[in-house]
Amino acid sequence: MSHPLPHAPRRFAGPLRALAIALLLYHAAALGADDMLLADFEGASYAPWTATGDAFGNGPAKGALPGQMSVSGFKGKGLVNSFHKGDTSTGTLTSPPFPIERNFIGFLIGGGANPGKLAFQLLVDGRVVRSASGPNSQPGGSEELSPESWDVSELLGKTATLRVLDDATGGWGHINVDHVVQSDRRPAGIRRDVVRNVVASRRYLLFPVQHGAPSRVVTVSVGDHVIVRNDVGLAPGTPDWWAVMDVGPWQGQTLHVKVDRLPEDSGALDAIRPSETLPDAATLYREPLRGQLHFSPQRGWNNDPNGMVFYNGEYHLFFQHNPYGWGWGNMHWGHAVSRDLVRWTELGDVLMPDVYGPMFSGSAVVDWKNTSGFGKDGKPPLVLIYTAAGNPTVQCLAHSTDGRTFTKYDGNPVLPQVTGGNRDPKVFWHEPTQRWVMVLYVELPQRGHTIHFYTSPNLRQWTLASVTEGVRGSNYLYECPDFFELPVDGNPRNTKWVLLAANTEYAVGTFDGTRFNPEHSRLPGQRGKGFYAPQTYSDIPARDGRRIQVGWFQTETKGMSFNQSMTLPLVLTLVSTPEGPRMAYNPAKETRSLRKDTRALKAKSLQPGATPTLVGEAELLELEADFEPGDATTTFHVRGATVAYDAAKQELSVNGHKAPAPLLGKRQRITVFCDRTGLEVFASDGLCYMPMPFQPRPDDLKVSAESSGAPVRLRRVALHALKSIWRP
Ligand code: FRU
């Protein structure tokens, strides 16, 4: 709805009157009682404003235009945005004349800073009497609109027009304007570099976070030393949730919390508070969309699992963590530990962004021989190898001898940038050559995505050993490489090396300590959706010998204070197939410890067309089915999800997403885990693994089976109701 400038008509009738009341109510939230809205640019056209040139398009934009960074800080859905046709376009947008009736005109403004050429102007008698420009004068910056105002008390009673001018054609050659009001109170403006000193009197410092709030640069320092700098959607009022910074290391000291830009009326800085306890402790892990079988961070965003290592009897799970937002950003390494791979205790962030940049993905090893010298009192150190993704982007180390506190190596970085964006070091000890090997993702100008292999005697000095072929333009083994040796069919005398990458495509081949020789071109790994950047565990004891992998499970949880999760622990094996050895994924046996009660169906036949056979009901569940499908399609309805096996096509489909799943002789075996946020489905003894984000309806607990086309013989169907990983 576009709101015309001059006075609203005095008399309303019928629907017009209803509309007027609705408009008044709508604006009451954004306007003071006596404020007058001049324009909010919510309609399809600019009318009654008039545009010239091509920069403003035919009407208000609904946020960012094609090729523009995300635009924020405007009110409602529409705004003036002169980025139509990019920065090179020019034009003007002019209001009809209106009387100045209040002391102030307030508005939101963003875009380029170029006062002569990019301006929001107030004109009286054809002369520019007030003018404002955007905040950005150099590359980078932000497309956020901020409040500004003019004192126009001396112009009261005059007739004026407003004009948005875009006469600029270079970088930042556009201007954004929204929500123009007349008011007798000075509308709140923006304060820059506002500082609050807070004594770290408690363990944590809490920051109020609101979804969609404009992002602020929040810097926390002690004296002149910057501890961390984060982009935070600070809540001006009641927060959606509280982000947590562990300020244990600075107890008793004064922390300077600085915010780059803050509206004068924002309560955010005052709301930041010390706390001894974590917020929401009573509801933590009981939230409606909290995965109960899958690890997720207490709050904030996670992506890749990092630093997977078994150390001192614990499985460590570090992860790409944004502690201050629901989306990606501010990459820290979060940290959790488990004794059984399924029940996790989150310990808090161990790596914070520093002068080398945000903490991107990497791995961990136990340095048994203390080659690095980071060991202490005979204790082998746990060493993290990570990417600091600044400019340049470099590889770094951090170490610990207790698995709790980590010290960044003072000789960082250990590997300079090869090309921009090189990242995700995965390191392992190569016994035959008695050296460390690192695989690193590097994009080369000629070859595109490659994996670089480095070797090191001590984790500190690295030498380039070889580079994979790479195929320019294709996604050949792109980011987050992992590399390990596996026996084929469990035979320790017949092993192969597997090189795999974030999207789980992989190659099988041989490795001599310096160079990987793939035996074929890349193969598809997992067959589902929302699975990325998996990593396998380092230092699993030899008596166990499993290759255990965890992936980032992209389970979006709208409305929660956390977002995304990790998959179940998966055991990777190489299985002979007619095409050669292929990777199989199976749930680690530790997941069985979650079973709390089991309902099994007696062996029976499913007749096509019969009503589905009820297997049972459960919220968190594991379904195991072993069946002879003939030529039929066998369908399991699992809490509203459809898991169907088409035997004629030898194809599994989960909620319509299909993948090949070879028959096992005449049989098929399917395992389905169902959580509040997703399914993990295993078929063909792990040759087909389909993780699928999915949110079952809370009231739909049924699991049933049916056949179509032909009868199906069910040999064994068991439904295990599962316990939550978060409760003892
Ligand atoms: C993969 C990835 C990595 C990078 C990390 C940053 O999801 O892009 O390559 O290290 O995420 O969070």
XYZ file of C-alpha atoms and ligand atoms in Angstrom:
740
model
C 0.000 0.000 0.000
C 1.381 3.377 -0.994
C 0.551 6.152 1.359
C -0.173 9.445 -0.397
C 1.582 12.490 0.895
C -0.960 15.209 1.560
C -3.615 15.047 4.243
C -5.937 12.116 4.254
C -9.528 13.043 3.272
C -11.589 14.174 6.249
C -14.629 12.067 5.642
C -14.637 8.377 5.022
C -17.424 6.144 3.977
C -17.917 2.379 3.967
C -14.892 0.344 2.879
C -12.736 3.458 2.559
C -13.316 4.136 6.208
C -12.334 0.575 7.149
C -9.226 0.939 5.056
C -8.356 4.225 6.708
C -8.712 2.667 10.162
C -6.552 -0.240 9.107
C -3.942 2.195 7.819
C -3.983 4.142 11.051
C -3.533 0.971 13.078
C -0.786 -0.195 10.744
C 1.166 2.988 11.181
C 0.545 3.330 14.895
C 3.351 0.876 15.544
C 5.896 2.852 13.506
C 4.665 6.384 14.168
C 4.266 8.561 17.231
C 0.704 9.726 17.926
C 1.100 13.016 16.089
C 3.561 11.858 13.492
C 2.607 12.094 9.834
C 3.736 9.536 7.338
C 4.986 11.161 4.129
C 5.828 7.961 2.257
C 6.454 4.311 3.044
C 6.862 2.943 -0.501
C 4.759 -0.136 0.087
C 2.736 0.055 -3.142
C 3.355 -1.383 -6.610
C 4.074 2.060 -8.075
C 5.653 5.264 -6.785
C 2.501 7.287 -7.410
C 1.998 10.050 -6.519
C 5.788 10.439 -6.676
C 7.254 10.648 -10.182
C 10.431 9.088 -11.487
C 12.783 10.083 -14.290
C 15.643 8.016 -15.766
C 16.014 4.265 -15.271
C 17.622 3.930 -11.825
C 14.355 3.732 -9.898
C 12.489 1.198 -12.051
C 8.692 1.261 -12.191
C 8.039 1.130 -8.499
C 9.482 0.431 -5.054
C 11.828 -2.532 -4.729
C 11.045 -5.362 -2.312
C 14.497 -5.502 -0.767
C 17.612 -6.305 -2.816
C 17.577 -6.089 -6.605
C 19.414 -8.601 -8.836
C 23.179 -8.456 -8.205
C 22.843 -6.444 -5.007
C 23.986 -7.506 -1.525
C 21.195 -8.189 0.914
C 19.384 -4.957 1.823
C 18.187 -4.520 5.400
C 16.944 -1.878 7.805
C 13.938 -0.730 5.731
C 10.390 -0.856 7.092
C 7.656 -3.080 5.688
C 8.216 -4.790 2.346
C 9.084 -1.968 -0.060
C 11.672 0.806 -0.357
C 13.201 3.199 -2.874
C 16.225 1.451 -4.366
C 18.060 3.050 -7.306
C 20.028 -0.125 -8.116
C 17.667 -0.987 -11.018
C 19.992 -1.965 -13.898
C 22.897 -1.828 -11.436
C 25.069 1.088 -10.428
C 25.373 2.665 -13.871
C 21.745 3.793 -14.120
C 20.689 7.311 -13.052
C 17.457 9.200 -12.400
C 15.338 11.136 -9.933
C 12.251 10.423 -7.875
C 10.188 13.418 -6.756
C 7.266 13.786 -4.395
C 4.237 16.023 -4.927
C 4.325 19.299 -2.986
C 3.325 19.060 0.678
C 3.170 21.472 3.619
C 5.834 21.236 6.337
C 3.747 20.749 9.476
C 6.160 19.296 12.024
C 9.568 20.252 13.397
C 11.409 17.217 12.032
C 11.478 15.043 8.950
C 12.812 11.589 9.657
C 13.704 8.887 7.133
C 15.778 5.751 6.538
C 18.698 6.024 4.152
C 21.345 3.674 2.735
C 23.518 3.088 -0.336
C 26.424 5.144 -1.658
C 28.000 8.234 -0.105
C 28.326 10.917 -2.753
C 26.526 14.034 -1.527
C 26.606 15.862 -4.875
C 25.305 12.941 -6.877
C 23.505 10.598 -4.517
C 21.143 12.465 -2.293
C 17.822 12.552 -0.562
C 16.827 16.217 -0.719
C 14.228 18.604 0.651
C 13.375 21.433 -1.749
C 11.567 24.667 -0.978
C 10.882 27.130 -3.779
C 13.008 24.978 -6.078
C 16.062 25.237 -3.801
C 17.669 22.306 -1.965
C 17.350 23.202 1.714
C 18.320 19.859 3.275
C 20.242 16.913 1.855
C 21.485 13.504 3.009
C 23.565 10.809 1.303
C 24.218 7.093 1.982
C 27.042 5.779 4.205
C 29.219 3.794 1.729
C 32.214 5.350 -0.004
C 34.416 2.302 -0.672
C 34.086 -1.339 -1.745
C 32.597 -3.657 0.881
C 30.321 -1.876 3.314
C 26.698 -2.629 3.940
C 23.323 -2.191 2.250
C 21.664 -1.457 5.573
C 19.404 1.610 5.802
C 19.763 3.742 8.935
C 17.534 6.397 10.488
C 18.383 10.064 9.932
C 16.452 13.281 10.381
C 16.400 16.985 9.556
C 15.345 19.765 11.878
C 12.917 21.758 9.706
C 11.363 23.951 12.407
C 12.436 27.126 10.578
C 10.559 25.942 7.485
C 7.221 25.273 9.212
C 4.293 26.230 7.021
C 6.296 26.199 3.779
C 5.400 24.024 0.847
C 8.163 21.575 -0.014
C 8.995 18.619 -2.205
C 11.276 15.653 -1.579
C 13.644 14.326 -4.224
C 15.821 11.231 -4.404
C 18.698 11.901 -6.769
C 20.938 9.260 -8.359
C 23.432 10.895 -10.669
C 26.299 8.513 -9.776
C 27.442 5.704 -12.063
C 30.485 4.040 -10.374
C 30.786 1.609 -7.439
C 28.123 2.341 -4.792
C 26.329 4.437 -7.456
C 22.915 3.959 -5.912
C 20.836 5.206 -3.011
C 18.124 3.626 -0.875
C 15.399 5.518 0.986
C 12.347 4.475 2.984
C 9.807 5.484 5.594
C 9.683 9.295 5.523
C 7.781 10.933 8.397
C 7.063 14.354 9.825
C 7.292 14.492 13.587
C 7.540 16.946 16.439
C 9.930 14.671 18.293
C 13.359 14.287 16.760
C 13.374 10.750 15.301
C 16.139 8.589 16.779
C 19.360 8.740 14.804
C 22.370 6.475 14.695
C 25.224 6.561 17.187
C 28.606 5.359 15.966
C 31.256 3.389 17.893
C 29.284 3.364 21.117
C 31.175 1.746 23.991
C 29.965 0.197 27.198
C 32.395 -0.993 29.831
C 31.325 -4.176 31.565
C 33.256 -5.857 34.348
C 33.576 -9.576 33.649
C 32.115 -10.357 37.051
C 30.460 -13.601 35.970
C 31.361 -16.522 33.738
C 29.337 -15.418 30.718
C 28.417 -12.269 28.887
C 24.981 -12.417 27.266
C 24.089 -10.553 24.071
C 20.450 -9.957 23.015
C 19.823 -11.377 19.530
C 16.852 -10.844 17.248
C 16.164 -12.599 13.948
C 16.335 -10.137 11.088
C 17.644 -7.233 13.203
C 20.275 -5.150 11.380
C 23.712 -6.626 11.828
C 26.086 -4.640 14.059
C 29.825 -5.015 14.425
C 30.361 -5.820 18.096
C 33.954 -5.703 19.324
C 34.965 -6.911 22.777
C 38.351 -5.677 24.046
C 40.430 -5.603 27.204
C 42.656 -2.533 27.289
C 43.853 -2.158 23.700
C 43.633 -5.869 22.990
C 40.699 -6.888 20.822
C 39.418 -10.254 22.080
C 36.872 -10.774 19.335
C 34.853 -8.964 16.687
C 31.485 -10.343 15.647
C 28.584 -9.372 13.404
C 25.489 -9.575 15.580
C 21.801 -8.908 14.887
C 21.459 -7.061 18.202
C 17.883 -6.862 19.443
C 16.810 -3.251 20.027
C 14.122 -4.477 22.450
C 13.020 -7.912 23.620
C 15.465 -10.466 22.206
C 14.508 -13.707 20.471
C 17.370 -15.357 22.359
C 20.592 -14.621 24.207
C 23.957 -15.332 22.633
C 26.642 -16.392 25.070
C 30.290 -15.397 25.254
C 32.410 -17.250 27.793
C 34.426 -14.511 29.496
C 35.958 -16.877 32.065
C 39.519 -16.022 30.958
C 38.986 -12.291 31.693
C 37.327 -12.564 35.110
C 37.413 -9.348 37.100
C 38.710 -7.311 34.159
C 36.852 -4.524 32.419
C 35.611 -5.473 28.979
C 34.979 -2.707 26.465
C 32.001 -3.684 24.352
C 31.872 -1.489 21.258
C 29.050 -1.384 18.711
C 29.777 0.263 15.358
C 26.313 1.719 14.723
C 23.323 1.769 16.998
C 20.077 3.726 16.787
C 19.812 6.132 19.710
C 16.661 4.429 20.935
C 18.106 0.905 20.851
C 18.267 -0.772 24.222
C 20.749 -3.375 22.966
C 23.938 -2.119 24.570
C 22.324 -1.721 27.983
C 20.794 -5.167 27.708
C 24.175 -6.916 27.369
C 24.711 -8.501 30.788
C 27.011 -10.750 32.768
C 25.520 -14.058 33.905
C 26.762 -16.996 35.929
C 24.359 -19.399 34.256
C 23.389 -20.171 30.696
C 20.086 -18.680 29.599
C 17.019 -20.886 29.071
C 18.599 -23.723 31.055
C 15.166 -25.159 31.929
C 14.031 -25.511 28.336
C 17.385 -26.329 26.788
C 17.251 -29.498 24.641
C 13.470 -29.664 25.139
C 12.634 -27.088 22.483
C 9.919 -28.261 20.049
C 12.295 -28.522 17.085
C 15.372 -29.757 18.941
C 16.653 -32.899 17.229
C 16.613 -35.591 19.911
C 18.873 -38.077 18.122
C 21.273 -35.627 16.525
C 23.760 -33.233 18.037
C 23.009 -29.537 17.614
C 24.620 -26.592 19.397
C 22.789 -25.086 22.359
C 22.335 -21.873 20.415
C 23.391 -20.308 17.162
C 24.313 -21.882 13.871
C 26.511 -24.864 13.048
C 27.916 -26.118 9.796
C 30.857 -28.497 9.296
C 32.040 -30.962 11.919
C 35.709 -30.206 12.655
C 38.596 -31.752 14.565
C 37.015 -35.173 14.946
C 39.367 -37.066 17.225
C 39.325 -39.665 20.006
C 41.468 -38.454 22.918
C 41.649 -39.523 26.567
C 38.609 -41.775 26.244
C 36.408 -39.101 24.678
C 35.151 -38.498 21.194
C 35.601 -34.826 20.421
C 33.316 -32.990 18.065
C 34.362 -29.474 17.166
C 32.191 -27.619 14.729
C 31.811 -24.488 12.649
C 29.781 -22.350 14.993
C 28.163 -18.930 14.860
C 27.421 -18.327 18.539
C 25.824 -14.939 17.756
C 23.384 -15.689 14.970
C 20.905 -18.142 13.532
C 22.625 -18.074 10.140
C 26.213 -18.611 8.993
C 28.861 -16.129 10.158
C 31.454 -15.268 12.837
C 33.055 -18.662 12.458
C 34.205 -20.023 15.830
C 35.046 -23.642 16.642
C 32.368 -24.938 18.981
C 33.222 -28.007 21.056
C 31.383 -31.021 22.404
C 32.496 -34.379 23.801
C 30.942 -37.817 24.069
C 31.906 -41.184 25.497
C 29.609 -43.140 23.186
C 29.305 -41.079 19.958
C 25.609 -40.425 20.553
C 25.218 -38.473 23.807
C 27.067 -35.170 23.673
C 28.089 -32.555 26.209
C 28.667 -29.137 24.710
C 31.618 -27.388 26.329
C 31.726 -23.970 24.695
C 33.750 -22.400 21.929
C 37.482 -23.075 21.784
C 38.639 -21.033 18.786
C 37.472 -17.454 18.298
C 38.092 -15.334 15.204
C 41.409 -13.474 15.506
C 43.667 -11.159 13.488
C 44.124 -13.956 10.924
C 40.376 -14.114 10.300
C 37.399 -16.318 11.139
C 38.082 -19.929 12.162
C 37.203 -22.125 9.196
C 37.182 -25.902 9.027
C 40.028 -28.229 9.912
C 40.951 -31.392 11.729
C 42.651 -32.727 14.868
C 45.253 -35.360 15.650
C 46.835 -36.842 18.734
C 50.587 -36.294 18.421
C 51.589 -39.527 20.157
C 55.332 -39.043 19.625
C 55.178 -35.363 20.538
C 56.768 -34.451 17.190
C 55.332 -30.964 17.599
C 56.793 -30.447 21.075
C 53.380 -29.257 22.344
C 53.211 -32.202 24.796
C 53.616 -31.661 28.528
C 54.640 -33.970 31.383
C 54.690 -36.947 29.037
C 51.144 -36.247 27.859
C 50.724 -36.398 24.071
C 49.157 -33.177 22.808
C 45.909 -32.874 20.972
C 46.623 -30.623 17.982
C 43.991 -28.752 15.977
C 44.860 -27.768 12.407
C 42.501 -25.128 11.051
C 42.056 -22.460 8.416
C 42.094 -18.806 9.457
C 40.065 -17.319 6.650
C 41.285 -13.739 6.553
C 43.154 -12.109 3.739
C 45.484 -13.936 3.174
C 43.830 -17.216 4.153
C 46.306 -19.342 6.103
C 46.587 -22.648 7.964
C 47.187 -22.594 11.724
C 47.582 -24.818 14.793
C 46.180 -24.863 18.317
C 47.063 -27.393 21.009
C 45.923 -28.835 24.316
C 46.982 -31.512 26.775
C 43.656 -31.776 28.579
C 41.157 -31.683 25.717
C 39.486 -28.676 27.326
C 41.647 -25.582 26.997
C 43.351 -24.834 23.720
C 46.253 -22.517 22.979
C 46.841 -21.112 19.536
C 50.421 -21.772 18.405
C 52.508 -18.604 18.633
C 54.283 -19.537 15.391
C 51.027 -19.366 13.391
C 50.440 -19.527 10.502
C 52.143 -22.813 9.601
C 51.204 -22.636 5.916
C 50.956 -19.409 3.926
C 48.211 -18.840 1.415
C 48.576 -20.771 -1.845
C 45.608 -19.122 -3.534
C 42.718 -17.247 -1.947
C 40.122 -19.511 -0.371
C 42.535 -22.435 0.196
C 41.122 -24.220 3.195
C 40.025 -27.175 5.312
C 43.241 -29.034 6.240
C 42.730 -32.698 7.150
C 45.831 -34.181 8.746
C 46.809 -37.768 9.602
C 49.905 -39.722 10.612
C 51.241 -41.883 7.767
C 52.867 -44.819 9.509
C 54.940 -46.198 6.566
C 56.707 -42.875 5.906
C 56.633 -41.776 9.579
C 55.307 -38.352 8.631
C 52.244 -36.240 8.915
C 50.209 -35.784 5.743
C 47.834 -32.876 5.134
C 45.194 -32.745 2.407
C 44.093 -29.187 1.645
C 41.510 -27.807 -0.758
C 43.113 -25.289 -3.154
C 41.614 -23.686 -6.236
C 44.237 -23.149 -8.941
C 43.753 -20.727 -11.845
C 44.423 -23.362 -14.485
C 43.142 -26.550 -12.908
C 40.202 -25.367 -10.837
C 39.444 -27.325 -7.673
C 42.413 -29.401 -6.519
C 43.551 -31.169 -3.392
C 47.117 -30.362 -2.323
C 49.053 -33.016 -0.374
C 51.663 -31.762 2.100
C 53.955 -33.666 4.453
C 55.522 -32.658 7.748
C 57.821 -34.190 10.373
C 56.344 -32.099 13.212
C 53.023 -30.444 12.201
C 54.809 -27.074 12.137
C 56.703 -27.239 8.845
C 54.931 -28.412 5.737
C 56.289 -29.377 2.299
C 54.166 -29.717 -0.816
C 54.226 -33.343 -2.007
C 51.650 -33.486 -4.824
C 48.538 -31.929 -6.317
C 45.506 -33.751 -7.716
C 44.593 -33.251 -11.331
C 41.548 -31.069 -10.808
C 39.128 -30.284 -13.583
C 38.524 -26.653 -14.280
C 34.920 -25.589 -13.887
C 33.620 -28.833 -12.472
C 33.186 -29.512 -8.792
C 35.963 -32.048 -8.714
C 36.593 -32.675 -5.032
C 35.629 -29.289 -3.772
C 36.369 -28.179 -0.166
C 36.599 -30.197 3.067
C 38.691 -33.108 1.766
C 39.092 -36.247 3.851
C 41.527 -39.049 3.070
C 41.906 -42.482 4.648
C 42.727 -46.121 4.065
C 40.068 -48.829 4.255
C 40.160 -52.595 3.859
C 38.036 -53.938 1.012
C 35.380 -56.288 2.443
C 37.167 -56.112 5.779
C 40.314 -57.797 4.437
C 43.335 -56.079 6.027
C 45.620 -57.382 3.275
C 43.584 -55.654 0.570
C 43.287 -51.971 1.361
C 42.482 -48.924 -0.744
C 42.666 -45.200 -0.107
C 39.570 -43.051 -0.313
C 39.704 -39.327 -1.110
C 36.409 -37.579 -0.572
C 35.102 -34.046 -0.386
C 32.350 -31.941 1.089
C 29.572 -33.043 -1.248
C 30.668 -36.669 -0.444
C 31.794 -37.488 -3.966
C 34.852 -39.691 -3.674
C 37.553 -41.619 -5.481
C 39.164 -44.923 -4.537
C 42.826 -45.515 -5.311
C 46.332 -45.995 -3.977
C 48.680 -43.768 -1.984
C 52.455 -43.983 -1.586
C 52.868 -41.312 1.083
C 53.083 -38.456 -1.387
C 50.676 -38.961 -4.275
C 47.145 -40.317 -4.599
C 46.383 -42.349 -7.709
C 42.633 -42.651 -8.233
C 41.458 -45.741 -10.072
C 38.437 -44.075 -11.681
C 36.674 -40.722 -11.854
C 34.682 -39.457 -8.915
C 31.715 -41.404 -7.585
C 28.597 -40.277 -5.781
C 28.694 -40.766 -2.000
C 25.561 -40.297 0.074
C 22.309 -40.135 -1.878
C 20.106 -37.859 0.173
C 19.796 -34.150 0.746
C 21.182 -31.711 3.253
C 24.330 -33.666 4.052
C 27.637 -31.844 3.617
C 31.251 -31.540 4.695
C 31.533 -34.799 6.649
C 34.707 -35.724 8.484
C 36.016 -39.033 9.819
C 37.514 -39.605 13.247
C 41.225 -39.611 13.853
C 42.933 -41.835 16.437
C 40.186 -44.420 16.852
C 42.019 -47.162 18.812
C 43.376 -49.968 16.612
C 41.368 -52.593 18.532
C 38.235 -50.796 17.311
C 39.577 -50.008 13.857
C 36.390 -48.439 12.501
C 36.327 -45.436 10.167
C 33.630 -43.319 11.787
C 32.193 -40.314 10.023
C 29.869 -37.501 11.053
C 28.378 -35.055 8.554
C 26.749 -31.658 8.760
C 22.999 -32.373 8.643
C 21.273 -29.309 7.183
C 18.177 -29.439 9.340
C 16.736 -25.948 9.376
C 14.828 -25.127 12.559
C 12.890 -21.905 12.032
C 11.808 -20.080 15.157
C 14.405 -21.807 17.358
C 17.508 -20.204 18.875
C 19.639 -22.848 17.130
C 19.910 -24.026 13.551
C 21.378 -27.104 11.778
C 22.811 -30.268 13.313
C 25.105 -33.272 12.858
C 24.231 -36.701 11.489
C 24.360 -39.886 13.470
C 27.826 -41.479 13.672
C 28.314 -43.463 10.466
C 30.685 -46.357 9.908
C 32.294 -46.296 6.473
C 33.403 -49.491 4.748
C 34.524 -50.483 1.259
C 32.370 -53.194 -0.242
C 33.114 -55.131 -3.452
C 30.545 -54.590 -6.178
C 30.615 -55.636 -9.840
C 31.872 -52.094 -10.630
C 34.671 -52.249 -8.042
C 34.942 -51.337 -4.358
C 32.292 -48.845 -3.263
C 31.742 -46.963 -0.050
C 28.989 -48.116 2.294
C 27.521 -46.151 5.215
C 26.001 -47.800 8.269
C 24.889 -46.363 11.587
C 27.483 -46.979 14.311
C 26.382 -49.741 16.689
C 26.414 -47.239 19.562
C 23.083 -45.908 18.248
C 21.508 -49.150 19.537
C 21.980 -47.890 23.073
C 19.142 -45.456 22.333
C 16.566 -48.227 21.911
C 14.075 -48.206 24.733
C 11.402 -50.566 23.546
C 10.852 -52.668 20.479
C 7.783 -53.897 18.650
C 8.379 -56.591 16.098
C 5.972 -57.771 13.414
C 5.806 -61.513 12.858
C 6.904 -62.593 9.381
C 3.981 -61.982 7.038
C 2.959 -61.153 3.498
C 1.692 -57.763 2.450
C -1.005 -58.035 -0.197
C -1.200 -55.281 -2.794
C -4.219 -53.041 -2.284
C -4.713 -54.074 1.359
C -4.900 -51.353 3.994
C -1.424 -50.567 5.336
C -0.282 -52.854 8.148
C 0.380 -50.923 11.321
C 3.839 -51.612 12.689
C 3.499 -49.348 15.719
C 3.808 -45.807 16.981
C 6.751 -43.848 18.306
C 8.083 -40.312 18.286
C 11.814 -40.939 18.041
C 12.334 -44.168 16.239
C 14.426 -46.654 14.354
C 12.642 -48.930 11.924
C 14.400 -52.058 10.672
C 12.828 -53.968 7.809
C 14.128 -57.100 6.116
C 11.896 -58.165 3.249
C 11.573 -59.997 -0.056
C 10.006 -57.449 -2.347
C 9.445 -59.602 -5.470
C 8.687 -57.031 -8.199
C 6.569 -54.937 -5.888
C 6.969 -51.484 -4.493
C 7.148 -51.738 -0.720
C 6.182 -48.587 1.105
C 6.819 -47.700 4.733
C 4.883 -44.745 6.073
C 7.018 -43.321 8.837
C 5.381 -40.487 10.760
C 4.107 -38.951 7.539
C 7.275 -39.618 5.543
C 7.198 -42.064 2.659
C 10.048 -44.538 2.338
C 9.406 -46.682 -0.726
C 11.451 -49.403 -2.367
C 10.723 -50.147 -6.018
C 12.179 -53.622 -6.571
C 11.673 -53.561 -10.346
C 13.830 -50.452 -10.628
C 15.994 -51.333 -7.574
C 15.386 -47.812 -6.403
C 14.775 -46.253 -3.007
C 12.712 -43.131 -2.682
C 12.347 -41.037 0.451
C 9.667 -38.363 0.249
C 9.980 -38.581 -3.534
C 13.778 -38.215 -3.605
C 15.149 -41.249 -5.503
C 18.415 -43.176 -5.591
C 19.640 -46.570 -6.817
C 19.572 -49.265 -4.125
C 20.636 -52.709 -5.350
C 18.775 -55.792 -4.163
C 20.668 -58.116 -1.858
C 19.951 -61.354 -3.699
C 16.154 -61.431 -3.487
C 16.096 -59.344 -0.311
C 16.275 -55.781 0.750
C 17.079 -54.390 4.198
C 16.094 -50.873 5.129
C 16.797 -48.977 8.333
C 15.091 -45.656 9.023
C 15.929 -43.288 11.861
C 13.334 -40.608 12.411
C 13.986 -37.525 14.521
C 12.049 -34.249 14.884
C 14.245 -32.679 12.227
C 15.198 -35.392 9.800
C 15.363 -38.948 8.572
C 18.418 -41.078 7.959
C 17.647 -44.031 5.722
C 20.021 -46.902 4.989
C 19.387 -49.540 2.301
C 21.344 -52.216 0.444
C 23.550 -52.816 3.491
C 24.730 -49.211 3.400
C 25.443 -48.864 -0.332
C 22.509 -46.487 -0.378
C 22.459 -43.921 2.423
C 19.862 -41.162 2.310
C 19.861 -38.461 4.965
C 16.799 -36.242 4.502
C 15.797 -33.164 6.499
C 12.134 -33.646 7.456
C 9.880 -32.406 10.246
C 7.148 -34.901 11.151
C 3.908 -33.589 12.582
C 4.120 -33.960 16.361
C 0.786 -35.807 16.487
C 1.549 -38.257 13.683
C 3.371 -41.162 15.320
C 2.275 -44.031 13.080
C 4.531 -46.412 11.219
C 2.901 -48.753 8.705
C 3.802 -50.873 5.678
C 2.066 -51.706 2.414
C 2.832 -53.181 -0.961
C 1.700 -52.304 -4.436
C 1.881 -54.223 -7.709
C 2.655 -57.590 -6.115
C 2.806 -59.256 -2.686
C 5.808 -58.573 -0.459
C 7.127 -60.988 2.102
C 8.181 -59.277 5.307
C 10.767 -61.441 7.045
C 11.399 -59.173 10.007
C 10.148 -55.716 10.846
C 11.144 -54.118 14.125
C 10.190 -50.705 15.373
C 12.425 -49.391 18.128
C 11.189 -46.429 20.114
C 14.316 -44.427 20.936
C 15.460 -42.371 23.903
C 16.591 -38.811 23.541
C 20.360 -38.302 23.405
C 19.923 -35.313 25.737
C 18.502 -37.204 28.708
C 20.243 -39.813 30.843
C 32.056 -25.969 3.985
C 32.813 -24.687 4.275
C 34.287 -24.940 4.405
C 34.740 -23.805 5.244
C 33.597 -23.653 6.188
C 33.341 -22.259 6.624
O 30.766 -25.960 4.461
O 32.550 -23.759 3.266
O 34.941 -25.056 3.176
O 35.932 -24.074 5.911
O 32.455 -24.141 5.529
O 32.346 -22.215 7.574
